[in-house]
Amino acid sequence: MTVTAVIGSQWGDEGKGKAVDFLAEKMDYVARFNGGNNAGHTVINEFGTFKIHLVPSGIFAKNTIGLIGGGVVIDPQVLIDEIEMLNQAGIGLNGRLWVSPRSHLIMPYHKILDGLYEEAKGAGATGTTRRGIGPVFADKVSYNGIRWTDFTSDMFEQRLKVQLELKNKIIIALGGEALKYESVRAEYRGYYVKLKPYIKELFSLVQEGLKTGKNFLLEQAMGTFLDTDWGTYPFVTASTTIPSAASAGLGIPPRHIINVIGVTKAYTTRVGGGPLPTEIKDYDSEVYKKFGEVAATTGRVRRVGWLDLEIVRTAVELSGVTEICLTKLDVLSGLKQIQVCSGYQMNGLPVRYADVDAYGLDKVETIYQTLPGWSEDISKAKTFEALPVNARSYVKMIEDAAGVPVKWIGVGPERDATIRR
Ligand code: GDP
Ligand code: IMO
Ligand code: MG
């Protein structure tokens, strides 16, 4: 039996979706345990191209069962649309997807408040996805949340009434329009009817799976440095993203989480506000254009930077990464020189990520190493040996800095564009 967590070692969008898709083949269960539909995981395989927000990315493997743990927050319409979209692509989810009744629901007021909070902060805004993530987790930990289990009685109606009384006061005070009880009630009761076949307590299934030696793949959403506690607060997301979250979010004792795959982009990206020490701001440069990406959830342009080894090293330590899945090495092809940040300094002294807060991280001096690039197209490479010598050195340099092996190397967005070592 193995329990393997797949986590992003940077600020999200490292390519977790692709990794989970190709790792899922041997898995009995693939599970989401944190975050919500702020996640956008891209999967490109024989069924097509998908941007998935809630359903685990390993669902394409035909013998794999998808689980959405109680640690995940759910916008029901997004889940319904995603199930429908997958159904149309030939991925039937009936009896193959189970959603915990403990999971909290994103309500219309959460999305409204997310927007209002962001606007109030002005230039200091977090740059959230505006999916209601901060407000729904705030309600969860302040005992104001609404869960699927509430729909099995009139608890939903009782709790919604109280919440609307509170939330409408805030919304009106901030210049918004009050929500109407009956329309929200009817809308969410409708969602429950549609999603009821998928809602089931996961406890026995997970415990039984652990006892009988089943393989679990745990798919993190966001990345290590968006973690509420260890990320660049307040420029973070509202859930714990490090592997320990899988324990609470799914009901798996921590001692079972043995393998942790750190998905690491060959450079760095970030969406929204907050420090990015290696950021490239020369928007006309060749490298900026090469690294450029569009966010899978919001369509925003991702900020880009060189690979930051202090970030990767910290993620390995914090999350107990046992092996790295390096993604997007192909994107570096054609650069004459590649910069890599080997560490930080402040006032002439070495400083580590954890020694400074988000505002300090914005001011650290980055120490760069310049490495020679390669000109060959590597997108068809199938083995490590087939890579140009400078590409191999780049991979080895990451292994040395991180202290763990790079087991997979992504040379293209498709499932098969992956070198296994
Ligand atoms: P996630 O949120 O971690 O699942 O990552 P996203 O899907 O948001 O962003 C990763 C982007 O990189 C997507 O557009 C993927 O299709 C793409 N991608 C993943 N791995 C590779 C790779 O090895 N090479 C290239 N060129 N693209 C990749
Ligand atoms: P995946 O799973 C990248 C960022 C937002 C914002 C901050 C808070 O695809 O890697 P939130 O809506 O969560 O309150 O926004 O977190 N963010 C992500 N950035 N990838 C993600 O998910 C993200 N999910 C949230 O851009 O800066
Ligand atoms: Mg993403």
Tab-separated table of C-alpha atoms and ligand atoms in Angstrom:
chain	number	residue	atom	x	y	z
A	1	MET	CA	0.000	0.000	0.000
A	2	THR	CA	1.274	3.443	-0.762
A	3	VAL	CA	-0.035	6.867	-0.058
A	4	THR	CA	1.593	9.418	-2.321
A	5	ALA	CA	1.021	13.142	-2.115
A	6	VAL	CA	1.606	15.368	-5.127
A	7	ILE	CA	2.383	18.911	-4.085
A	8	GLY	CA	3.509	22.056	-5.867
A	9	SER	CA	6.831	23.351	-4.605
A	10	GLN	CA	6.337	26.960	-5.712
A	11	TRP	CA	3.303	29.310	-5.956
A	12	GLY	CA	0.894	26.954	-7.716
A	13	ASP	CA	0.471	25.973	-11.361
A	14	GLU	CA	3.603	23.836	-11.335
A	15	GLY	CA	1.886	21.192	-13.462
A	16	LYS	CA	0.272	19.094	-10.716
A	17	GLY	CA	-2.683	18.184	-12.926
A	18	LYS	CA	-0.467	16.648	-15.579
A	19	ALA	CA	1.579	14.758	-12.964
A	20	VAL	CA	-1.511	13.379	-11.235
A	21	ASP	CA	-2.945	12.303	-14.582
A	22	PHE	CA	0.100	10.239	-15.496
A	23	LEU	CA	0.619	8.854	-11.984
A	24	ALA	CA	-3.022	7.779	-11.592
A	25	GLU	CA	-2.797	4.634	-13.681
A	26	LYS	CA	-1.649	2.472	-10.752
A	27	MET	CA	-3.851	4.172	-8.177
A	28	ASP	CA	-7.039	2.926	-6.564
A	29	TYR	CA	-7.994	6.353	-5.262
A	30	VAL	CA	-7.101	9.871	-6.344
A	31	ALA	CA	-8.166	12.529	-3.894
A	32	ARG	CA	-8.369	16.273	-3.461
A	33	PHE	CA	-7.943	17.370	0.151
A	34	ASN	CA	-7.610	21.174	0.258
A	35	GLY	CA	-8.606	24.385	-1.474
A	36	GLY	CA	-11.537	24.583	-3.834
A	37	ASN	CA	-12.271	25.705	-7.343
A	38	ASN	CA	-9.606	28.368	-7.109
A	39	ALA	CA	-7.466	25.500	-8.427
A	40	GLY	CA	-7.083	25.060	-12.162
A	41	HIS	CA	-5.309	21.854	-13.140
A	42	THR	CA	-4.543	21.220	-16.803
A	43	VAL	CA	-4.671	17.692	-18.159
A	44	ILE	CA	-3.908	16.817	-21.772
A	45	ASN	CA	-4.373	13.154	-22.668
A	46	GLU	CA	-6.136	10.870	-25.160
A	47	PHE	CA	-9.539	12.221	-24.045
A	48	GLY	CA	-8.692	15.853	-24.841
A	49	THR	CA	-7.572	19.001	-23.044
A	50	PHE	CA	-9.150	19.756	-19.675
A	51	LYS	CA	-8.884	22.518	-17.094
A	52	ILE	CA	-10.147	20.886	-13.936
A	53	HIS	CA	-11.095	22.749	-10.773
A	54	LEU	CA	-12.594	20.202	-8.357
A	55	VAL	CA	-12.642	16.640	-9.665
A	56	PRO	CA	-9.264	14.931	-9.045
A	57	SER	CA	-7.098	15.018	-12.185
A	58	GLY	CA	-6.493	11.266	-11.974
A	59	ILE	CA	-10.097	10.423	-12.868
A	60	PHE	CA	-9.146	9.533	-16.462
A	61	ALA	CA	-7.528	6.287	-15.283
A	62	LYS	CA	-10.414	3.876	-15.690
A	63	ASN	CA	-10.001	1.876	-12.485
A	64	THR	CA	-9.423	4.877	-10.285
A	65	ILE	CA	-12.001	6.323	-7.925
A	66	GLY	CA	-12.028	10.061	-7.280
A	67	LEU	CA	-12.507	11.463	-3.789
A	68	ILE	CA	-13.196	15.036	-2.744
A	69	GLY	CA	-12.354	15.261	0.933
A	70	GLY	CA	-13.942	17.328	3.666
A	71	GLY	CA	-11.025	19.756	3.464
A	72	VAL	CA	-12.213	20.960	0.064
A	73	VAL	CA	-14.706	23.802	-0.369
A	74	ILE	CA	-17.184	23.398	-3.178
A	75	ASP	CA	-18.989	25.764	-5.485
A	76	PRO	CA	-21.794	23.367	-6.448
A	77	GLN	CA	-22.464	24.811	-9.900
A	78	VAL	CA	-18.772	24.432	-10.776
A	79	LEU	CA	-18.823	20.782	-9.681
A	80	ILE	CA	-22.038	20.069	-11.615
A	81	ASP	CA	-20.569	21.660	-14.764
A	82	GLU	CA	-17.351	19.711	-14.369
A	83	ILE	CA	-19.121	16.368	-13.950
A	84	GLU	CA	-21.175	17.163	-17.052
A	85	MET	CA	-18.113	18.245	-19.043
A	86	LEU	CA	-16.283	15.026	-18.131
A	87	ASN	CA	-19.361	12.943	-18.921
A	88	GLN	CA	-19.483	14.454	-22.386
A	89	ALA	CA	-15.823	13.569	-22.887
A	90	GLY	CA	-16.674	9.940	-22.093
A	91	ILE	CA	-15.525	9.973	-18.462
A	92	GLY	CA	-18.515	8.656	-16.543
A	93	LEU	CA	-18.355	9.557	-12.865
A	94	ASN	CA	-21.325	7.606	-11.557
A	95	GLY	CA	-20.052	5.413	-8.736
A	96	ARG	CA	-16.515	6.702	-9.379
A	97	LEU	CA	-16.605	10.030	-7.598
A	98	TRP	CA	-17.379	10.521	-3.927
A	99	VAL	CA	-17.728	13.863	-2.215
A	100	SER	CA	-17.465	14.180	1.545
A	101	PRO	CA	-20.616	15.486	3.270
A	102	ARG	CA	-18.180	17.367	5.517
A	103	SER	CA	-17.076	19.614	2.675
A	104	HIS	CA	-18.200	23.219	2.976
A	105	LEU	CA	-20.186	25.048	0.322
A	106	ILE	CA	-19.243	28.282	-1.311
A	107	MET	CA	-22.343	30.447	-1.027
A	108	PRO	CA	-23.154	33.511	-3.177
A	109	TYR	CA	-22.228	35.822	-0.286
A	110	HIS	CA	-18.734	34.326	-0.101
A	111	LYS	CA	-18.016	35.381	-3.672
A	112	ILE	CA	-19.493	38.843	-3.103
A	113	LEU	CA	-17.452	39.347	0.082
A	114	ASP	CA	-14.272	38.109	-1.601
A	115	GLY	CA	-14.673	40.885	-4.195
A	116	LEU	CA	-15.605	43.534	-1.625
A	117	TYR	CA	-12.613	42.719	0.612
A	118	GLU	CA	-10.274	42.856	-2.367
A	119	GLU	CA	-11.598	46.225	-3.487
A	120	ALA	CA	-11.329	47.644	0.033
A	121	LYS	CA	-7.632	46.687	0.147
A	122	GLY	CA	-6.845	48.549	-3.089
A	123	ALA	CA	-3.169	48.298	-3.997
A	124	GLY	CA	-2.582	45.899	-1.090
A	125	ALA	CA	-5.097	43.375	-2.446
A	126	THR	CA	-4.174	39.691	-2.417
A	127	GLY	CA	-5.250	39.272	-6.015
A	128	THR	CA	-7.576	36.372	-5.212
A	129	THR	CA	-9.411	34.310	-7.801
A	130	ARG	CA	-12.639	35.847	-6.402
A	131	ARG	CA	-14.149	32.416	-6.035
A	132	GLY	CA	-15.100	33.091	-2.400
A	133	ILE	CA	-12.247	31.031	-0.963
A	134	GLY	CA	-11.123	33.319	1.894
A	135	PRO	CA	-14.680	34.012	3.134
A	136	VAL	CA	-15.826	30.363	2.991
A	137	PHE	CA	-12.822	29.144	4.982
A	138	ALA	CA	-13.329	32.018	7.430
A	139	ASP	CA	-16.913	30.814	7.953
A	140	LYS	CA	-15.715	27.239	8.327
A	141	VAL	CA	-13.357	28.026	11.201
A	142	SER	CA	-15.747	30.459	12.860
A	143	TYR	CA	-18.550	27.842	12.897
A	144	ASN	CA	-20.640	29.685	10.331
A	145	GLY	CA	-20.198	27.299	7.437
A	146	ILE	CA	-22.796	25.319	5.512
A	147	ARG	CA	-21.967	21.712	4.664
A	148	TRP	CA	-23.611	19.072	2.508
A	149	THR	CA	-24.644	17.218	5.635
A	150	ASP	CA	-26.909	20.163	6.548
A	151	PHE	CA	-29.084	19.334	3.533
A	152	THR	CA	-30.229	16.047	5.047
A	153	SER	CA	-32.542	18.041	7.333
A	154	ASP	CA	-33.807	21.598	7.574
A	155	MET	CA	-30.473	22.531	9.169
A	156	PHE	CA	-29.548	24.075	5.827
A	157	GLU	CA	-32.539	26.442	5.940
A	158	GLN	CA	-31.911	27.318	9.585
A	159	ARG	CA	-28.254	28.088	9.021
A	160	LEU	CA	-28.826	29.951	5.761
A	161	LYS	CA	-31.341	32.282	7.444
A	162	VAL	CA	-28.824	33.261	10.134
A	163	GLN	CA	-26.019	33.689	7.630
A	164	LEU	CA	-28.065	35.853	5.292
A	165	GLU	CA	-29.056	38.103	8.159
A	166	LEU	CA	-25.416	38.619	9.025
A	167	LYS	CA	-23.956	38.711	5.542
A	168	ASN	CA	-26.603	40.996	4.048
A	169	LYS	CA	-25.786	43.629	6.679
A	170	ILE	CA	-22.145	43.609	5.637
A	171	ILE	CA	-22.943	43.527	1.929
A	172	ILE	CA	-25.318	46.494	2.193
A	173	ALA	CA	-22.863	48.457	4.362
A	174	LEU	CA	-20.207	47.978	1.687
A	175	GLY	CA	-22.526	49.185	-1.066
A	176	GLY	CA	-23.725	45.829	-2.378
A	177	GLU	CA	-27.172	44.380	-2.909
A	178	ALA	CA	-28.838	42.097	-0.342
A	179	LEU	CA	-29.343	38.434	-1.250
A	180	LYS	CA	-32.858	36.989	-1.067
A	181	TYR	CA	-33.393	33.984	1.191
A	182	GLU	CA	-35.887	32.142	-1.003
A	183	SER	CA	-33.881	32.335	-4.202
A	184	VAL	CA	-30.626	31.205	-2.521
A	185	ARG	CA	-32.488	28.418	-0.714
A	186	ALA	CA	-34.131	27.122	-3.890
A	187	GLU	CA	-30.901	27.359	-5.891
A	188	TYR	CA	-28.887	25.364	-3.353
A	189	ARG	CA	-31.621	22.779	-2.738
A	190	GLY	CA	-31.520	22.256	-6.522
A	191	TYR	CA	-27.760	21.683	-6.413
A	192	TYR	CA	-28.187	19.160	-3.632
A	193	VAL	CA	-30.686	17.146	-5.666
A	194	LYS	CA	-28.197	16.962	-8.543
A	195	LEU	CA	-25.141	16.151	-6.441
A	196	LYS	CA	-26.736	13.834	-3.862
A	197	PRO	CA	-25.722	10.663	-5.767
A	198	TYR	CA	-22.073	11.647	-5.313
A	199	ILE	CA	-22.167	12.593	-1.631
A	200	LYS	CA	-21.026	9.902	0.772
A	201	GLU	CA	-19.054	9.798	4.025
A	202	LEU	CA	-15.503	8.756	3.101
A	203	PHE	CA	-14.332	7.535	6.501
A	204	SER	CA	-14.973	3.776	6.122
A	205	LEU	CA	-13.865	3.737	2.524
A	206	VAL	CA	-10.555	5.430	3.342
A	207	GLN	CA	-9.931	3.337	6.467
A	208	GLU	CA	-10.762	0.132	4.621
A	209	GLY	CA	-8.474	1.182	1.768
A	210	LEU	CA	-5.580	1.816	4.156
A	211	LYS	CA	-6.122	-1.566	5.838
A	212	THR	CA	-6.342	-3.524	2.603
A	213	GLY	CA	-3.301	-1.981	0.971
A	214	LYS	CA	-4.918	0.248	-1.624
A	215	ASN	CA	-2.913	2.927	-3.435
A	216	PHE	CA	-3.884	6.516	-2.770
A	217	LEU	CA	-2.735	9.553	-4.710
A	218	LEU	CA	-3.361	12.849	-2.937
A	219	GLU	CA	-3.601	15.856	-5.241
A	220	GLN	CA	-2.781	19.139	-3.601
A	221	ALA	CA	-4.315	22.353	-4.849
A	222	MET	CA	-2.281	25.582	-4.920
A	223	GLY	CA	1.400	25.386	-3.969
A	224	THR	CA	3.611	25.323	-0.889
A	225	PHE	CA	4.073	29.106	-0.804
A	226	LEU	CA	0.346	29.822	-0.914
A	227	ASP	CA	-0.062	27.875	2.351
A	228	THR	CA	-1.810	30.033	4.963
A	229	ASP	CA	0.899	29.494	7.588
A	230	TRP	CA	4.063	28.962	5.571
A	231	GLY	CA	3.321	30.978	2.451
A	232	THR	CA	3.893	34.659	1.840
A	233	TYR	CA	1.081	35.830	4.138
A	234	PRO	CA	-1.138	37.796	3.468
A	235	PHE	CA	-0.525	36.903	-0.176
A	236	VAL	CA	-1.611	33.304	0.310
A	237	THR	CA	-4.691	31.168	-0.038
A	238	ALA	CA	-7.049	30.234	2.778
A	239	SER	CA	-6.119	26.587	3.215
A	240	THR	CA	-3.192	24.541	4.406
A	241	THR	CA	-1.497	23.286	1.277
A	242	ILE	CA	1.392	21.255	2.695
A	243	PRO	CA	0.889	17.448	2.858
A	244	SER	CA	-0.225	17.492	6.492
A	245	ALA	CA	-3.463	19.023	5.181
A	246	ALA	CA	-4.240	15.702	3.536
A	247	SER	CA	-4.464	14.147	6.949
A	248	ALA	CA	-7.255	16.411	8.194
A	249	GLY	CA	-8.758	16.986	4.776
A	250	LEU	CA	-9.222	13.322	4.016
A	251	GLY	CA	-8.869	11.433	7.289
A	252	ILE	CA	-5.523	9.775	6.548
A	253	PRO	CA	-3.158	9.510	9.550
A	254	PRO	CA	0.093	11.423	8.818
A	255	ARG	CA	2.278	8.337	9.232
A	256	HIS	CA	0.749	6.878	6.068
A	257	ILE	CA	1.912	9.745	3.857
A	258	ILE	CA	5.259	8.269	2.891
A	259	ASN	CA	5.904	9.518	-0.642
A	260	VAL	CA	5.719	13.188	-1.457
A	261	ILE	CA	6.257	14.228	-5.041
A	262	GLY	CA	7.239	17.871	-5.362
A	263	VAL	CA	6.106	19.179	-8.723
A	264	THR	CA	8.566	21.901	-9.663
A	265	LYS	CA	8.440	24.167	-12.672
A	266	ALA	CA	11.812	24.710	-14.373
A	267	TYR	CA	11.227	28.432	-13.801
A	268	THR	CA	8.780	30.252	-11.500
A	269	THR	CA	5.305	31.700	-11.955
A	270	ARG	CA	2.833	33.382	-9.674
A	271	VAL	CA	-0.684	34.749	-10.134
A	272	GLY	CA	-1.953	37.640	-8.017
A	273	GLY	CA	-0.093	39.833	-5.535
A	274	GLY	CA	2.858	39.130	-3.272
A	275	PRO	CA	6.614	38.793	-3.483
A	276	LEU	CA	8.332	36.943	-6.316
A	277	PRO	CA	12.072	37.463	-5.705
A	278	THR	CA	13.219	36.274	-9.133
A	279	GLU	CA	10.514	38.108	-11.081
A	280	ILE	CA	11.341	39.176	-14.651
A	281	LYS	CA	9.858	42.576	-15.316
A	282	ASP	CA	11.362	43.230	-18.714
A	283	TYR	CA	8.102	42.589	-20.524
A	284	ASP	CA	9.724	42.915	-23.947
A	285	SER	CA	12.443	40.376	-23.254
A	286	GLU	CA	12.627	37.011	-25.024
A	287	VAL	CA	12.572	35.187	-21.702
A	288	TYR	CA	9.447	36.981	-20.458
A	289	LYS	CA	7.622	35.975	-23.612
A	290	LYS	CA	8.859	32.409	-23.369
A	291	PHE	CA	7.811	31.963	-19.743
A	292	GLY	CA	4.442	33.698	-20.204
A	293	GLU	CA	1.311	31.745	-19.263
A	294	VAL	CA	-2.382	32.365	-18.826
A	295	ALA	CA	-4.005	31.248	-15.559
A	296	ALA	CA	-6.228	28.152	-15.874
A	297	THR	CA	-8.904	29.464	-13.488
A	298	THR	CA	-9.146	33.202	-14.077
A	299	GLY	CA	-7.454	33.739	-17.447
A	300	ARG	CA	-5.110	36.297	-15.859
A	301	VAL	CA	-1.529	36.594	-17.104
A	302	ARG	CA	0.850	34.772	-14.778
A	303	ARG	CA	3.873	36.663	-13.442
A	304	VAL	CA	7.134	34.908	-14.279
A	305	GLY	CA	10.634	34.578	-12.863
A	306	TRP	CA	13.772	32.471	-12.944
A	307	LEU	CA	13.994	29.251	-10.956
A	308	ASP	CA	14.422	30.016	-7.260
A	309	LEU	CA	16.349	27.233	-5.527
A	310	GLU	CA	15.773	28.662	-2.048
A	311	ILE	CA	12.041	28.275	-2.664
A	312	VAL	CA	12.395	24.693	-3.940
A	313	ARG	CA	14.757	23.781	-1.093
A	314	THR	CA	12.361	25.180	1.494
A	315	ALA	CA	9.434	23.288	-0.049
A	316	VAL	CA	11.406	20.039	0.076
A	317	GLU	CA	12.096	20.574	3.774
A	318	LEU	CA	8.626	21.794	4.714
A	319	SER	CA	6.639	19.196	2.829
A	320	GLY	CA	9.054	16.285	3.166
A	321	VAL	CA	9.414	15.963	-0.589
A	322	THR	CA	10.960	12.599	-1.481
A	323	GLU	CA	11.236	13.079	-5.250
A	324	ILE	CA	10.800	15.861	-7.739
A	325	CYS	CA	8.726	15.955	-10.897
A	326	LEU	CA	10.332	18.727	-12.934
A	327	THR	CA	7.994	20.357	-15.458
A	328	LYS	CA	8.400	22.628	-18.469
A	329	LEU	CA	12.082	21.970	-19.079
A	330	ASP	CA	11.229	22.265	-22.797
A	331	VAL	CA	10.323	25.922	-22.313
A	332	LEU	CA	13.956	26.785	-21.501
A	333	SER	CA	15.162	25.493	-24.886
A	334	GLY	CA	16.621	28.238	-27.036
A	335	LEU	CA	17.871	30.433	-24.181
A	336	LYS	CA	21.617	31.112	-24.498
A	337	GLN	CA	21.936	31.624	-20.783
A	338	ILE	CA	19.741	30.608	-17.898
A	339	GLN	CA	19.707	32.383	-14.551
A	340	VAL	CA	19.049	30.485	-11.362
A	341	CYS	CA	18.676	31.991	-7.914
A	342	SER	CA	20.829	30.025	-5.491
A	343	GLY	CA	19.895	31.965	-2.360
A	344	TYR	CA	19.183	35.345	-0.772
A	345	GLN	CA	21.138	38.021	1.064
A	346	MET	CA	20.088	40.910	3.217
A	347	ASN	CA	22.510	43.614	4.387
A	348	GLY	CA	25.330	41.450	3.038
A	349	LEU	CA	24.357	38.408	5.114
A	350	PRO	CA	22.753	35.180	3.897
A	351	VAL	CA	19.069	34.923	4.699
A	352	ARG	CA	16.643	32.079	4.252
A	353	TYR	CA	13.010	32.197	3.074
A	354	ALA	CA	11.674	31.492	6.549
A	355	ASP	CA	13.690	34.309	8.148
A	356	VAL	CA	11.723	37.073	6.451
A	357	ASP	CA	8.038	37.861	6.002
A	358	ALA	CA	6.365	38.618	2.675
A	359	TYR	CA	7.427	42.256	2.776
A	360	GLY	CA	10.993	41.276	3.646
A	361	LEU	CA	11.044	38.739	0.849
A	362	ASP	CA	10.228	41.559	-1.527
A	363	LYS	CA	13.469	43.269	-0.459
A	364	VAL	CA	15.964	40.400	-0.338
A	365	GLU	CA	18.888	40.470	-2.705
A	366	THR	CA	18.799	37.431	-4.973
A	367	ILE	CA	22.087	35.697	-5.719
A	368	TYR	CA	22.181	34.372	-9.252
A	369	GLN	CA	24.188	31.710	-10.988
A	370	THR	CA	24.316	31.876	-14.772
A	371	LEU	CA	24.174	28.558	-16.583
A	372	PRO	CA	24.640	27.821	-20.273
A	373	GLY	CA	21.445	26.993	-22.143
A	374	TRP	CA	20.767	24.645	-25.064
A	375	SER	CA	19.317	25.267	-28.480
A	376	GLU	CA	17.846	21.844	-29.308
A	377	ASP	CA	14.106	21.159	-29.241
A	378	ILE	CA	13.735	18.575	-26.455
A	379	SER	CA	9.995	18.042	-26.725
A	380	LYS	CA	10.390	14.598	-28.319
A	381	ALA	CA	13.066	13.334	-25.915
A	382	LYS	CA	12.122	10.051	-24.271
A	383	THR	CA	15.164	9.432	-22.075
A	384	PHE	CA	17.398	11.502	-19.843
A	385	GLU	CA	20.380	10.535	-21.983
A	386	ALA	CA	18.666	12.012	-25.064
A	387	LEU	CA	18.717	15.477	-23.485
A	388	PRO	CA	21.477	17.953	-24.388
A	389	VAL	CA	24.311	17.979	-21.862
A	390	ASN	CA	23.392	21.444	-20.555
A	391	ALA	CA	19.789	20.356	-19.953
A	392	ARG	CA	21.066	17.343	-18.016
A	393	SER	CA	23.331	19.611	-15.970
A	394	TYR	CA	20.336	21.838	-15.188
A	395	VAL	CA	18.443	18.829	-13.830
A	396	LYS	CA	21.447	17.652	-11.789
A	397	MET	CA	21.925	21.132	-10.384
A	398	ILE	CA	18.320	21.038	-9.098
A	399	GLU	CA	18.900	17.612	-7.534
A	400	ASP	CA	22.018	18.845	-5.780
A	401	ALA	CA	20.297	21.945	-4.438
A	402	ALA	CA	17.141	20.113	-3.349
A	403	GLY	CA	18.860	16.991	-2.037
A	404	VAL	CA	16.259	14.673	-3.624
A	405	PRO	CA	16.150	12.970	-7.028
A	406	VAL	CA	14.339	14.357	-10.061
A	407	LYS	CA	12.329	11.282	-11.113
A	408	TRP	CA	10.219	12.793	-13.891
A	409	ILE	CA	11.010	15.509	-16.418
A	410	GLY	CA	8.278	17.254	-18.381
A	411	VAL	CA	9.172	18.162	-21.951
A	412	GLY	CA	5.693	19.158	-23.133
A	413	PRO	CA	2.150	19.621	-21.804
A	414	GLU	CA	0.796	16.255	-22.959
A	415	ARG	CA	0.696	13.220	-20.666
A	416	ASP	CA	3.276	11.356	-22.743
A	417	ALA	CA	5.728	14.230	-22.953
A	418	THR	CA	7.374	13.004	-19.773
A	419	ILE	CA	10.774	11.417	-19.215
A	420	ARG	CA	10.832	8.859	-16.399
A	421	ARG	CA	14.168	8.218	-14.742
B	1	GDP	P1	-1.402	22.974	-11.913
B	1	GDP	O1	-2.333	23.969	-11.357
B	1	GDP	O2	-0.217	22.723	-11.030
B	1	GDP	O3	-2.052	21.694	-12.333
B	1	GDP	O4	-0.773	23.633	-13.241
B	1	GDP	P2	-1.597	24.415	-14.394
B	1	GDP	O5	-2.307	23.417	-15.211
B	1	GDP	O6	-2.366	25.528	-13.818
B	1	GDP	O7	-0.387	25.081	-15.189
B	1	GDP	C1	0.640	24.307	-15.738
B	1	GDP	C2	0.717	24.628	-17.229
B	1	GDP	O8	1.897	24.033	-17.756
B	1	GDP	C3	-0.422	24.024	-18.018
B	1	GDP	O9	-0.690	24.850	-19.116
B	1	GDP	C4	0.141	22.677	-18.487
B	1	GDP	O10	-0.481	22.193	-19.665
B	1	GDP	C5	1.575	23.053	-18.749
B	1	GDP	N1	2.568	21.989	-18.577
B	1	GDP	C6	2.690	21.079	-17.579
B	1	GDP	N2	3.838	20.367	-17.715
B	1	GDP	C7	4.435	20.839	-18.834
B	1	GDP	C8	5.689	20.555	-19.477
B	1	GDP	O11	6.468	19.707	-19.044
B	1	GDP	N3	5.985	21.280	-20.611
B	1	GDP	C9	5.142	22.238	-21.100
B	1	GDP	N4	5.507	22.913	-22.178
B	1	GDP	N5	3.973	22.534	-20.500
B	1	GDP	C10	3.641	21.867	-19.383
B	2	IMO	P1	-3.526	25.601	-8.641
B	2	IMO	O1	-4.116	24.462	-7.845
B	2	IMO	C1	-1.928	29.645	-8.604
B	2	IMO	C2	-3.632	32.416	-5.670
B	2	IMO	C3	-4.432	33.572	-6.214
B	2	IMO	C4	-4.126	34.622	-5.169
B	2	IMO	C5	-4.070	33.809	-3.881
B	2	IMO	C6	-5.367	33.828	-3.079
B	2	IMO	O2	-4.059	25.689	-10.012
B	2	IMO	O3	-2.046	25.600	-8.554
B	2	IMO	P2	-7.711	32.665	-3.468
B	2	IMO	O4	-8.687	32.753	-4.590
B	2	IMO	O5	-7.197	31.299	-3.213
B	2	IMO	O6	-8.224	33.313	-2.216
B	2	IMO	O7	-6.459	33.564	-3.934
B	2	IMO	O8	-3.797	32.478	-4.269
B	2	IMO	N1	-4.073	31.087	-6.123
B	2	IMO	C7	-3.430	30.344	-7.035
B	2	IMO	N2	-2.350	30.628	-7.785
B	2	IMO	N3	-2.521	28.438	-8.705
B	2	IMO	C8	-3.582	28.127	-7.938
B	2	IMO	O9	-4.114	26.897	-7.903
B	2	IMO	C9	-4.120	29.122	-7.084
B	2	IMO	N4	-5.147	29.169	-6.229
B	2	IMO	C10	-5.099	30.362	-5.641
B	2	IMO	O10	-3.987	33.937	-7.498
B	2	IMO	O11	-2.839	35.162	-5.386
B	3	MG	MG	-3.252	25.764	-11.905
